[in-house]
DNA sequence: TATGAATGAGTCTTCATTCAT
DNA sequence: CATGAATGAAGACTCATTCAT
């Protein structure tokens, strides 16, 4: 009994170590230079060993994406459980999303910035769907927050799906650029983010007055 | 003299042909499958010849980015020369930006979605800067349009740079997601874009009434 | 005792299942794509388990050859038990041989077309011999049929061994080519076979008149 | 000029060395164990260098087959130019075919015994055809010899194509078995071959009396 | 008896790059 | 100016096999 348990635990451990190594490689060298070889070297196993845990390279990437979306979902959930006024909660969610990208830039890139790989086999279709499923659960948190605001009357009533999609697009805009174009001479990051959030909420019809501490009009 | 001139012209011609070939490969096979070999094959020169015009592969990518920004700049300019009311002109510019991404998805990805390569040598720093320069000239068109609107009083007066950066981020949000996540179940593209533009303008304080043809409230 | 017996029976069962799986893989994917992995997967045992029953991959191949010759022997026997005139019986045997190859093309290839593996160890020598033993018993059926014809006076009397070997070679000629070179523009298969059988019998001195339904002289 | 010539010569030399190395590997280790790596090692070049001369592994195999058929064709031609009586010429051709297999056993196996690889791409189709073309030119020598005999009235008149195909099958039968099953206790090779040729000619209706020096009747 | 884990050697292939010419 | 030849490193992946349990 104990043996079986230990085996299972060890198996899972290695599974995780592979993912962590791959993730770290993303962070260090970027997506393009992640290879099974390097992953193997990093965990000090033979390259072929990885195939005992993952069917192929895509499955590793897919796994990382899934894991990553879960992290995001959790981050959003930790906000949703708090007892905040709807608009503040929405703003906190959006801010949290941005922060998530800043915290895990390479994961964010892998998951949300890179183009989808052209699906070749049936498996790919299936995997993409399952990644999408996890992704959607994060997306739904956002939609929920928006719905709450509409019902509370603090933002304009509108098609929820449409609003959710466009809000996601907006929030992705700042996140992806901050993450991928770090050498662009962006203004002060916090100022930028808060102003951006103001604008997003304004675009939802929220009755807020945009305030920029460093405002230099014109 | 004539000889020297012709030589110079020929030199530049090949330089351009290389870039065009690379660009076409991006468009056809995606970024990942662009290789010096394929570029060389397409222009019917030896792979090694390319090294007479570009230091290495990165330099080609960088060059393409530069070229690409120019295309975008031209597209924007062709709108700016038209005699439109400020707000309409701004909206047309934003729409044109999105359309640019949809028209040249791989170029858009290479230029604006992929993370910047980690600079290793001095050259990289220089090149990145010069790409940025060209990028900035596109960015400035946008800033100009915004300034025009502010001066005309059709949008809220605010820090132009801040407004320009955040507006670009917004418009990049929808463009990048439409381009990279084509399998996501987005709503009807035109509806999405027009609604998005409404929101962007609203977030700028424009006095418009968002109208969604398929509106299903709540 | 009962336990020991059951154990022995089970042991033999798995042994056979391995061979059957390997054989089926030959038939489905061709020789080249047979691997211990796939065999194991098919019988739902671990790859390493196979090593309890076979020393290595070669031993499996060898075993299949043995089994296969038995099938052929049985096919021939089922003809020999019938009460046919000698010449007809011989012709039926030859036709049955060809049909055997057409029915089990991959097995035929493995057994009779591929070159013998270079023997490296003592075991190989032994195994090859034992394969030959089984093969010989099939071969002997043929010799028996020929002897019967000679004794009945329907074919020329000659050295039986010599006649048997050359007859086998002849019949192998058509079988192997039909099996391995299916893209060659062979004439109608049945016409070809019957004509071939005519010629084989003629070459044995049988008093037959070759008849080709589609004959176009010269 | 001299440079260009030398280059071309060197290029062809390496091309040939690759083919020879591959051919030798066939001869030593059998078809299955030929790999680009081993070829490269043998000619003391980097594996990737081979790709400058051959598109892929299949092209090497195909090239060898082509070369091989040419050798066979030449061997047959060298007989056809001799001024022999038709039947003797035919017999010499057939004997030469067998001898060709015995002289180049591994080439014979690769070309004529192994099953055709399943074509995957358009290229394969093309290559197979061109191999077939070369193969057919060898086959046509045989058909020519048969036709000559028919016209001379020394063998039975019959459909030439049918006769040629079945004659090839016969001659392939002895050749392939002698080559691939060298451990089978075949009778004395020369005796076997001459008896076999007697039988082949008899099956064509030639008026010969089979004579076996070691004849032990019954 | 059976296996799960692991491996190392091996497969074909592509690539960016160098260098003598 | 242009190239042909060559390479070494790297890519993903498969395989037969071993061994502790």
JSON list of N, CA, C and O (backbone and C1' of nucleotides) in Angstrom, two decimals, chain E:
[
{"chain": "E", "resi": 1, "resn": "DT", "atom": "P", "xyz": [7.43, -16.81, -13.37]},
{"chain": "E", "resi": 1, "resn": "DT", "atom": "O5'", "xyz": [6.05, -16.24, -12.92]},
{"chain": "E", "resi": 1, "resn": "DT", "atom": "C5'", "xyz": [4.75, -16.62, -13.15]},
{"chain": "E", "resi": 1, "resn": "DT", "atom": "C4'", "xyz": [3.94, -15.37, -12.99]},
{"chain": "E", "resi": 1, "resn": "DT", "atom": "C3'", "xyz": [3.98, -14.48, -14.23]},
{"chain": "E", "resi": 1, "resn": "DT", "atom": "O3'", "xyz": [2.66, -14.04, -14.49]},
{"chain": "E", "resi": 1, "resn": "DT", "atom": "C1'", "xyz": [4.67, -13.23, -12.35]},
{"chain": "E", "resi": 2, "resn": "DA", "atom": "P", "xyz": [2.35, -13.26, -15.79]},
{"chain": "E", "resi": 2, "resn": "DA", "atom": "O5'", "xyz": [2.74, -11.78, -15.37]},
{"chain": "E", "resi": 2, "resn": "DA", "atom": "C5'", "xyz": [2.00, -11.17, -14.32]},
{"chain": "E", "resi": 2, "resn": "DA", "atom": "C4'", "xyz": [2.55, -9.79, -14.06]},
{"chain": "E", "resi": 2, "resn": "DA", "atom": "C3'", "xyz": [2.75, -8.92, -15.29]},
{"chain": "E", "resi": 2, "resn": "DA", "atom": "O3'", "xyz": [1.78, -7.90, -15.27]},
{"chain": "E", "resi": 2, "resn": "DA", "atom": "C1'", "xyz": [4.54, -8.71, -13.73]},
{"chain": "E", "resi": 3, "resn": "DT", "atom": "P", "xyz": [1.76, -6.86, -16.39]},
{"chain": "E", "resi": 3, "resn": "DT", "atom": "O5'", "xyz": [2.63, -5.73, -15.69]},
{"chain": "E", "resi": 3, "resn": "DT", "atom": "C5'", "xyz": [2.33, -5.38, -14.35]},
{"chain": "E", "resi": 3, "resn": "DT", "atom": "C4'", "xyz": [3.25, -4.27, -13.91]},
{"chain": "E", "resi": 3, "resn": "DT", "atom": "C3'", "xyz": [3.55, -3.27, -15.02]},
{"chain": "E", "resi": 3, "resn": "DT", "atom": "O3'", "xyz": [3.55, -1.98, -14.46]},
{"chain": "E", "resi": 3, "resn": "DT", "atom": "C1'", "xyz": [5.54, -3.98, -14.08]},
{"chain": "E", "resi": 4, "resn": "DG", "atom": "P", "xyz": [2.43, -1.04, -14.91]},
{"chain": "E", "resi": 4, "resn": "DG", "atom": "O5'", "xyz": [2.96, 0.25, -14.17]},
{"chain": "E", "resi": 4, "resn": "DG", "atom": "C5'", "xyz": [3.41, 0.13, -12.81]},
{"chain": "E", "resi": 4, "resn": "DG", "atom": "C4'", "xyz": [4.62, 1.03, -12.61]},
{"chain": "E", "resi": 4, "resn": "DG", "atom": "C3'", "xyz": [4.65, 2.25, -13.52]},
{"chain": "E", "resi": 4, "resn": "DG", "atom": "O3'", "xyz": [5.11, 3.34, -12.73]},
{"chain": "E", "resi": 4, "resn": "DG", "atom": "C1'", "xyz": [6.62, 0.97, -13.86]},
{"chain": "E", "resi": 5, "resn": "DA", "atom": "P", "xyz": [5.32, 4.67, -13.37]},
{"chain": "E", "resi": 5, "resn": "DA", "atom": "O5'", "xyz": [6.91, 4.71, -13.39]},
{"chain": "E", "resi": 5, "resn": "DA", "atom": "C5'", "xyz": [7.62, 4.39, -12.20]},
{"chain": "E", "resi": 5, "resn": "DA", "atom": "C4'", "xyz": [9.12, 4.54, -12.45]},
{"chain": "E", "resi": 5, "resn": "DA", "atom": "C3'", "xyz": [9.45, 5.79, -13.25]},
{"chain": "E", "resi": 5, "resn": "DA", "atom": "O3'", "xyz": [10.56, 6.43, -12.64]},
{"chain": "E", "resi": 5, "resn": "DA", "atom": "C1'", "xyz": [10.32, 3.86, -14.34]},
{"chain": "E", "resi": 6, "resn": "DA", "atom": "P", "xyz": [10.98, 7.80, -13.13]},
{"chain": "E", "resi": 6, "resn": "DA", "atom": "O5'", "xyz": [12.19, 7.42, -14.07]},
{"chain": "E", "resi": 6, "resn": "DA", "atom": "C5'", "xyz": [13.25, 6.62, -13.52]},
{"chain": "E", "resi": 6, "resn": "DA", "atom": "C4'", "xyz": [14.12, 6.13, -14.63]},
{"chain": "E", "resi": 6, "resn": "DA", "atom": "C3'", "xyz": [14.52, 7.19, -15.65]},
{"chain": "E", "resi": 6, "resn": "DA", "atom": "O3'", "xyz": [15.85, 7.60, -15.37]},
{"chain": "E", "resi": 6, "resn": "DA", "atom": "C1'", "xyz": [14.03, 5.06, -16.65]},
{"chain": "E", "resi": 7, "resn": "DT", "atom": "P", "xyz": [16.48, 8.71, -16.15]},
{"chain": "E", "resi": 7, "resn": "DT", "atom": "O5'", "xyz": [17.27, 7.84, -17.22]},
{"chain": "E", "resi": 7, "resn": "DT", "atom": "C5'", "xyz": [17.88, 6.63, -16.78]},
{"chain": "E", "resi": 7, "resn": "DT", "atom": "C4'", "xyz": [18.38, 5.88, -17.98]},
{"chain": "E", "resi": 7, "resn": "DT", "atom": "C3'", "xyz": [19.01, 6.79, -19.04]},
{"chain": "E", "resi": 7, "resn": "DT", "atom": "O3'", "xyz": [20.28, 6.27, -19.34]},
{"chain": "E", "resi": 7, "resn": "DT", "atom": "C1'", "xyz": [17.48, 5.29, -20.03]},
{"chain": "E", "resi": 8, "resn": "DG", "atom": "P", "xyz": [21.49, 7.24, -19.30]},
{"chain": "E", "resi": 8, "resn": "DG", "atom": "O5'", "xyz": [22.20, 6.66, -20.59]},
{"chain": "E", "resi": 8, "resn": "DG", "atom": "C5'", "xyz": [22.24, 5.25, -20.79]},
{"chain": "E", "resi": 8, "resn": "DG", "atom": "C4'", "xyz": [22.27, 4.95, -22.27]},
{"chain": "E", "resi": 8, "resn": "DG", "atom": "C3'", "xyz": [22.99, 5.99, -23.11]},
{"chain": "E", "resi": 8, "resn": "DG", "atom": "O3'", "xyz": [23.59, 5.29, -24.18]},
{"chain": "E", "resi": 8, "resn": "DG", "atom": "C1'", "xyz": [20.81, 5.80, -23.89]},
{"chain": "E", "resi": 9, "resn": "DA", "atom": "P", "xyz": [24.78, 5.87, -24.90]},
{"chain": "E", "resi": 9, "resn": "DA", "atom": "O5'", "xyz": [24.64, 5.06, -26.26]},
{"chain": "E", "resi": 9, "resn": "DA", "atom": "C5'", "xyz": [23.95, 3.81, -26.25]},
{"chain": "E", "resi": 9, "resn": "DA", "atom": "C4'", "xyz": [23.05, 3.72, -27.47]},
{"chain": "E", "resi": 9, "resn": "DA", "atom": "C3'", "xyz": [23.60, 4.44, -28.70]},
{"chain": "E", "resi": 9, "resn": "DA", "atom": "O3'", "xyz": [23.53, 3.55, -29.79]},
{"chain": "E", "resi": 9, "resn": "DA", "atom": "C1'", "xyz": [21.36, 5.07, -28.32]},
{"chain": "E", "resi": 10, "resn": "DG", "atom": "P", "xyz": [24.27, 3.86, -31.11]},
{"chain": "E", "resi": 10, "resn": "DG", "atom": "O5'", "xyz": [23.10, 4.33, -32.07]},
{"chain": "E", "resi": 10, "resn": "DG", "atom": "C5'", "xyz": [22.01, 3.43, -32.24]},
{"chain": "E", "resi": 10, "resn": "DG", "atom": "C4'", "xyz": [20.77, 4.17, -32.66]},
{"chain": "E", "resi": 10, "resn": "DG", "atom": "C3'", "xyz": [20.94, 5.15, -33.83]},
{"chain": "E", "resi": 10, "resn": "DG", "atom": "O3'", "xyz": [20.77, 4.43, -35.04]},
{"chain": "E", "resi": 10, "resn": "DG", "atom": "C1'", "xyz": [19.35, 5.89, -32.19]},
{"chain": "E", "resi": 11, "resn": "DT", "atom": "P", "xyz": [20.91, 5.23, -36.37]},
{"chain": "E", "resi": 11, "resn": "DT", "atom": "O5'", "xyz": [19.48, 5.91, -36.59]},
{"chain": "E", "resi": 11, "resn": "DT", "atom": "C5'", "xyz": [18.31, 5.09, -36.56]},
{"chain": "E", "resi": 11, "resn": "DT", "atom": "C4'", "xyz": [17.09, 5.93, -36.86]},
{"chain": "E", "resi": 11, "resn": "DT", "atom": "C3'", "xyz": [17.30, 7.08, -37.83]},
{"chain": "E", "resi": 11, "resn": "DT", "atom": "O3'", "xyz": [17.25, 6.59, -39.16]},
{"chain": "E", "resi": 11, "resn": "DT", "atom": "C1'", "xyz": [15.98, 7.81, -35.98]},
{"chain": "E", "resi": 12, "resn": "DC", "atom": "P", "xyz": [18.01, 7.40, -40.27]},
{"chain": "E", "resi": 12, "resn": "DC", "atom": "O5'", "xyz": [17.04, 8.63, -40.51]},
{"chain": "E", "resi": 12, "resn": "DC", "atom": "C5'", "xyz": [15.68, 8.35, -40.83]},
{"chain": "E", "resi": 12, "resn": "DC", "atom": "C4'", "xyz": [14.89, 9.64, -40.81]},
{"chain": "E", "resi": 12, "resn": "DC", "atom": "C3'", "xyz": [15.35, 10.66, -41.87]},
{"chain": "E", "resi": 12, "resn": "DC", "atom": "O3'", "xyz": [14.19, 11.26, -42.44]},
{"chain": "E", "resi": 12, "resn": "DC", "atom": "C1'", "xyz": [15.45, 11.63, -39.72]},
{"chain": "E", "resi": 13, "resn": "DT", "atom": "P", "xyz": [14.38, 12.14, -43.74]},
{"chain": "E", "resi": 13, "resn": "DT", "atom": "O5'", "xyz": [14.57, 13.58, -43.08]},
{"chain": "E", "resi": 13, "resn": "DT", "atom": "C5'", "xyz": [13.53, 14.08, -42.24]},
{"chain": "E", "resi": 13, "resn": "DT", "atom": "C4'", "xyz": [13.99, 15.32, -41.55]},
{"chain": "E", "resi": 13, "resn": "DT", "atom": "C3'", "xyz": [14.55, 16.40, -42.48]},
{"chain": "E", "resi": 13, "resn": "DT", "atom": "O3'", "xyz": [13.53, 17.38, -42.65]},
{"chain": "E", "resi": 13, "resn": "DT", "atom": "C1'", "xyz": [15.72, 16.26, -40.41]},
{"chain": "E", "resi": 14, "resn": "DT", "atom": "P", "xyz": [13.78, 18.56, -43.65]},
{"chain": "E", "resi": 14, "resn": "DT", "atom": "O5'", "xyz": [14.21, 19.74, -42.69]},
{"chain": "E", "resi": 14, "resn": "DT", "atom": "C5'", "xyz": [13.46, 19.96, -41.51]},
{"chain": "E", "resi": 14, "resn": "DT", "atom": "C4'", "xyz": [14.09, 21.10, -40.75]},
{"chain": "E", "resi": 14, "resn": "DT", "atom": "C3'", "xyz": [14.54, 22.25, -41.65]},
{"chain": "E", "resi": 14, "resn": "DT", "atom": "O3'", "xyz": [14.03, 23.45, -41.07]},
{"chain": "E", "resi": 14, "resn": "DT", "atom": "C1'", "xyz": [16.32, 21.55, -40.26]},
{"chain": "E", "resi": 15, "resn": "DC", "atom": "P", "xyz": [14.16, 24.77, -41.85]},
{"chain": "E", "resi": 15, "resn": "DC", "atom": "O5'", "xyz": [15.33, 25.48, -41.06]},
{"chain": "E", "resi": 15, "resn": "DC", "atom": "C5'", "xyz": [15.26, 25.46, -39.64]},
{"chain": "E", "resi": 15, "resn": "DC", "atom": "C4'", "xyz": [16.57, 25.93, -39.06]},
{"chain": "E", "resi": 15, "resn": "DC", "atom": "C3'", "xyz": [17.23, 27.02, -39.88]},
{"chain": "E", "resi": 15, "resn": "DC", "atom": "O3'", "xyz": [16.96, 28.26, -39.24]},
{"chain": "E", "resi": 15, "resn": "DC", "atom": "C1'", "xyz": [18.79, 25.38, -39.13]},
{"chain": "E", "resi": 16, "resn": "DA", "atom": "P", "xyz": [17.24, 29.57, -40.05]},
{"chain": "E", "resi": 16, "resn": "DA", "atom": "O5'", "xyz": [18.61, 30.00, -39.38]},
{"chain": "E", "resi": 16, "resn": "DA", "atom": "C5'", "xyz": [18.71, 29.99, -37.96]},
{"chain": "E", "resi": 16, "resn": "DA", "atom": "C4'", "xyz": [20.15, 30.19, -37.54]},
{"chain": "E", "resi": 16, "resn": "DA", "atom": "C3'", "xyz": [20.82, 31.42, -38.13]},
{"chain": "E", "resi": 16, "resn": "DA", "atom": "O3'", "xyz": [21.70, 31.95, -37.15]},
{"chain": "E", "resi": 16, "resn": "DA", "atom": "C1'", "xyz": [21.96, 29.46, -38.87]},
{"chain": "E", "resi": 17, "resn": "DT", "atom": "P", "xyz": [22.43, 33.27, -37.47]},
{"chain": "E", "resi": 17, "resn": "DT", "atom": "O5'", "xyz": [23.83, 32.71, -37.96]},
{"chain": "E", "resi": 17, "resn": "DT", "atom": "C5'", "xyz": [24.50, 31.75, -37.13]},
{"chain": "E", "resi": 17, "resn": "DT", "atom": "C4'", "xyz": [25.68, 31.16, -37.87]},
{"chain": "E", "resi": 17, "resn": "DT", "atom": "C3'", "xyz": [26.56, 32.17, -38.60]},
{"chain": "E", "resi": 17, "resn": "DT", "atom": "O3'", "xyz": [27.79, 32.27, -37.90]},
{"chain": "E", "resi": 17, "resn": "DT", "atom": "C1'", "xyz": [26.26, 30.16, -39.82]},
{"chain": "E", "resi": 18, "resn": "DT", "atom": "P", "xyz": [28.87, 33.31, -38.31]},
{"chain": "E", "resi": 18, "resn": "DT", "atom": "O5'", "xyz": [29.92, 32.39, -39.09]},
{"chain": "E", "resi": 18, "resn": "DT", "atom": "C5'", "xyz": [30.38, 31.19, -38.47]},
{"chain": "E", "resi": 18, "resn": "DT", "atom": "C4'", "xyz": [31.32, 30.46, -39.41]},
{"chain": "E", "resi": 18, "resn": "DT", "atom": "C3'", "xyz": [32.37, 31.33, -40.07]},
{"chain": "E", "resi": 18, "resn": "DT", "atom": "O3'", "xyz": [33.62, 30.67, -39.95]},
{"chain": "E", "resi": 18, "resn": "DT", "atom": "C1'", "xyz": [31.19, 30.11, -41.71]},
{"chain": "E", "resi": 19, "resn": "DC", "atom": "P", "xyz": [34.96, 31.49, -40.06]},
{"chain": "E", "resi": 19, "resn": "DC", "atom": "O5'", "xyz": [35.56, 30.92, -41.41]},
{"chain": "E", "resi": 19, "resn": "DC", "atom": "C5'", "xyz": [35.41, 29.54, -41.73]},
{"chain": "E", "resi": 19, "resn": "DC", "atom": "C4'", "xyz": [35.73, 29.30, -43.19]},
{"chain": "E", "resi": 19, "resn": "DC", "atom": "C3'", "xyz": [36.62, 30.38, -43.82]},
{"chain": "E", "resi": 19, "resn": "DC", "atom": "O3'", "xyz": [37.57, 29.73, -44.64]},
{"chain": "E", "resi": 19, "resn": "DC", "atom": "C1'", "xyz": [34.69, 30.09, -45.11]},
{"chain": "E", "resi": 20, "resn": "DA", "atom": "P", "xyz": [39.00, 30.34, -44.82]},
{"chain": "E", "resi": 20, "resn": "DA", "atom": "O5'", "xyz": [39.45, 29.54, -46.12]},
{"chain": "E", "resi": 20, "resn": "DA", "atom": "C5'", "xyz": [38.98, 28.20, -46.29]},
{"chain": "E", "resi": 20, "resn": "DA", "atom": "C4'", "xyz": [38.64, 27.97, -47.75]},
{"chain": "E", "resi": 20, "resn": "DA", "atom": "C3'", "xyz": [39.61, 28.62, -48.75]},
{"chain": "E", "resi": 20, "resn": "DA", "atom": "O3'", "xyz": [39.85, 27.72, -49.81]},
{"chain": "E", "resi": 20, "resn": "DA", "atom": "C1'", "xyz": [37.41, 29.44, -49.11]},
{"chain": "E", "resi": 21, "resn": "DT", "atom": "P", "xyz": [40.77, 28.14, -50.95]},
{"chain": "E", "resi": 21, "resn": "DT", "atom": "O5'", "xyz": [39.75, 28.62, -52.05]},
{"chain": "E", "resi": 21, "resn": "DT", "atom": "C5'", "xyz": [38.60, 27.82, -52.29]},
{"chain": "E", "resi": 21, "resn": "DT", "atom": "C4'", "xyz": [37.73, 28.48, -53.32]},
{"chain": "E", "resi": 21, "resn": "DT", "atom": "C3'", "xyz": [38.50, 29.18, -54.44]},
{"chain": "E", "resi": 21, "resn": "DT", "atom": "O3'", "xyz": [38.01, 28.72, -55.68]},
{"chain": "E", "resi": 21, "resn": "DT", "atom": "C1'", "xyz": [36.82, 30.59, -53.59]}
]
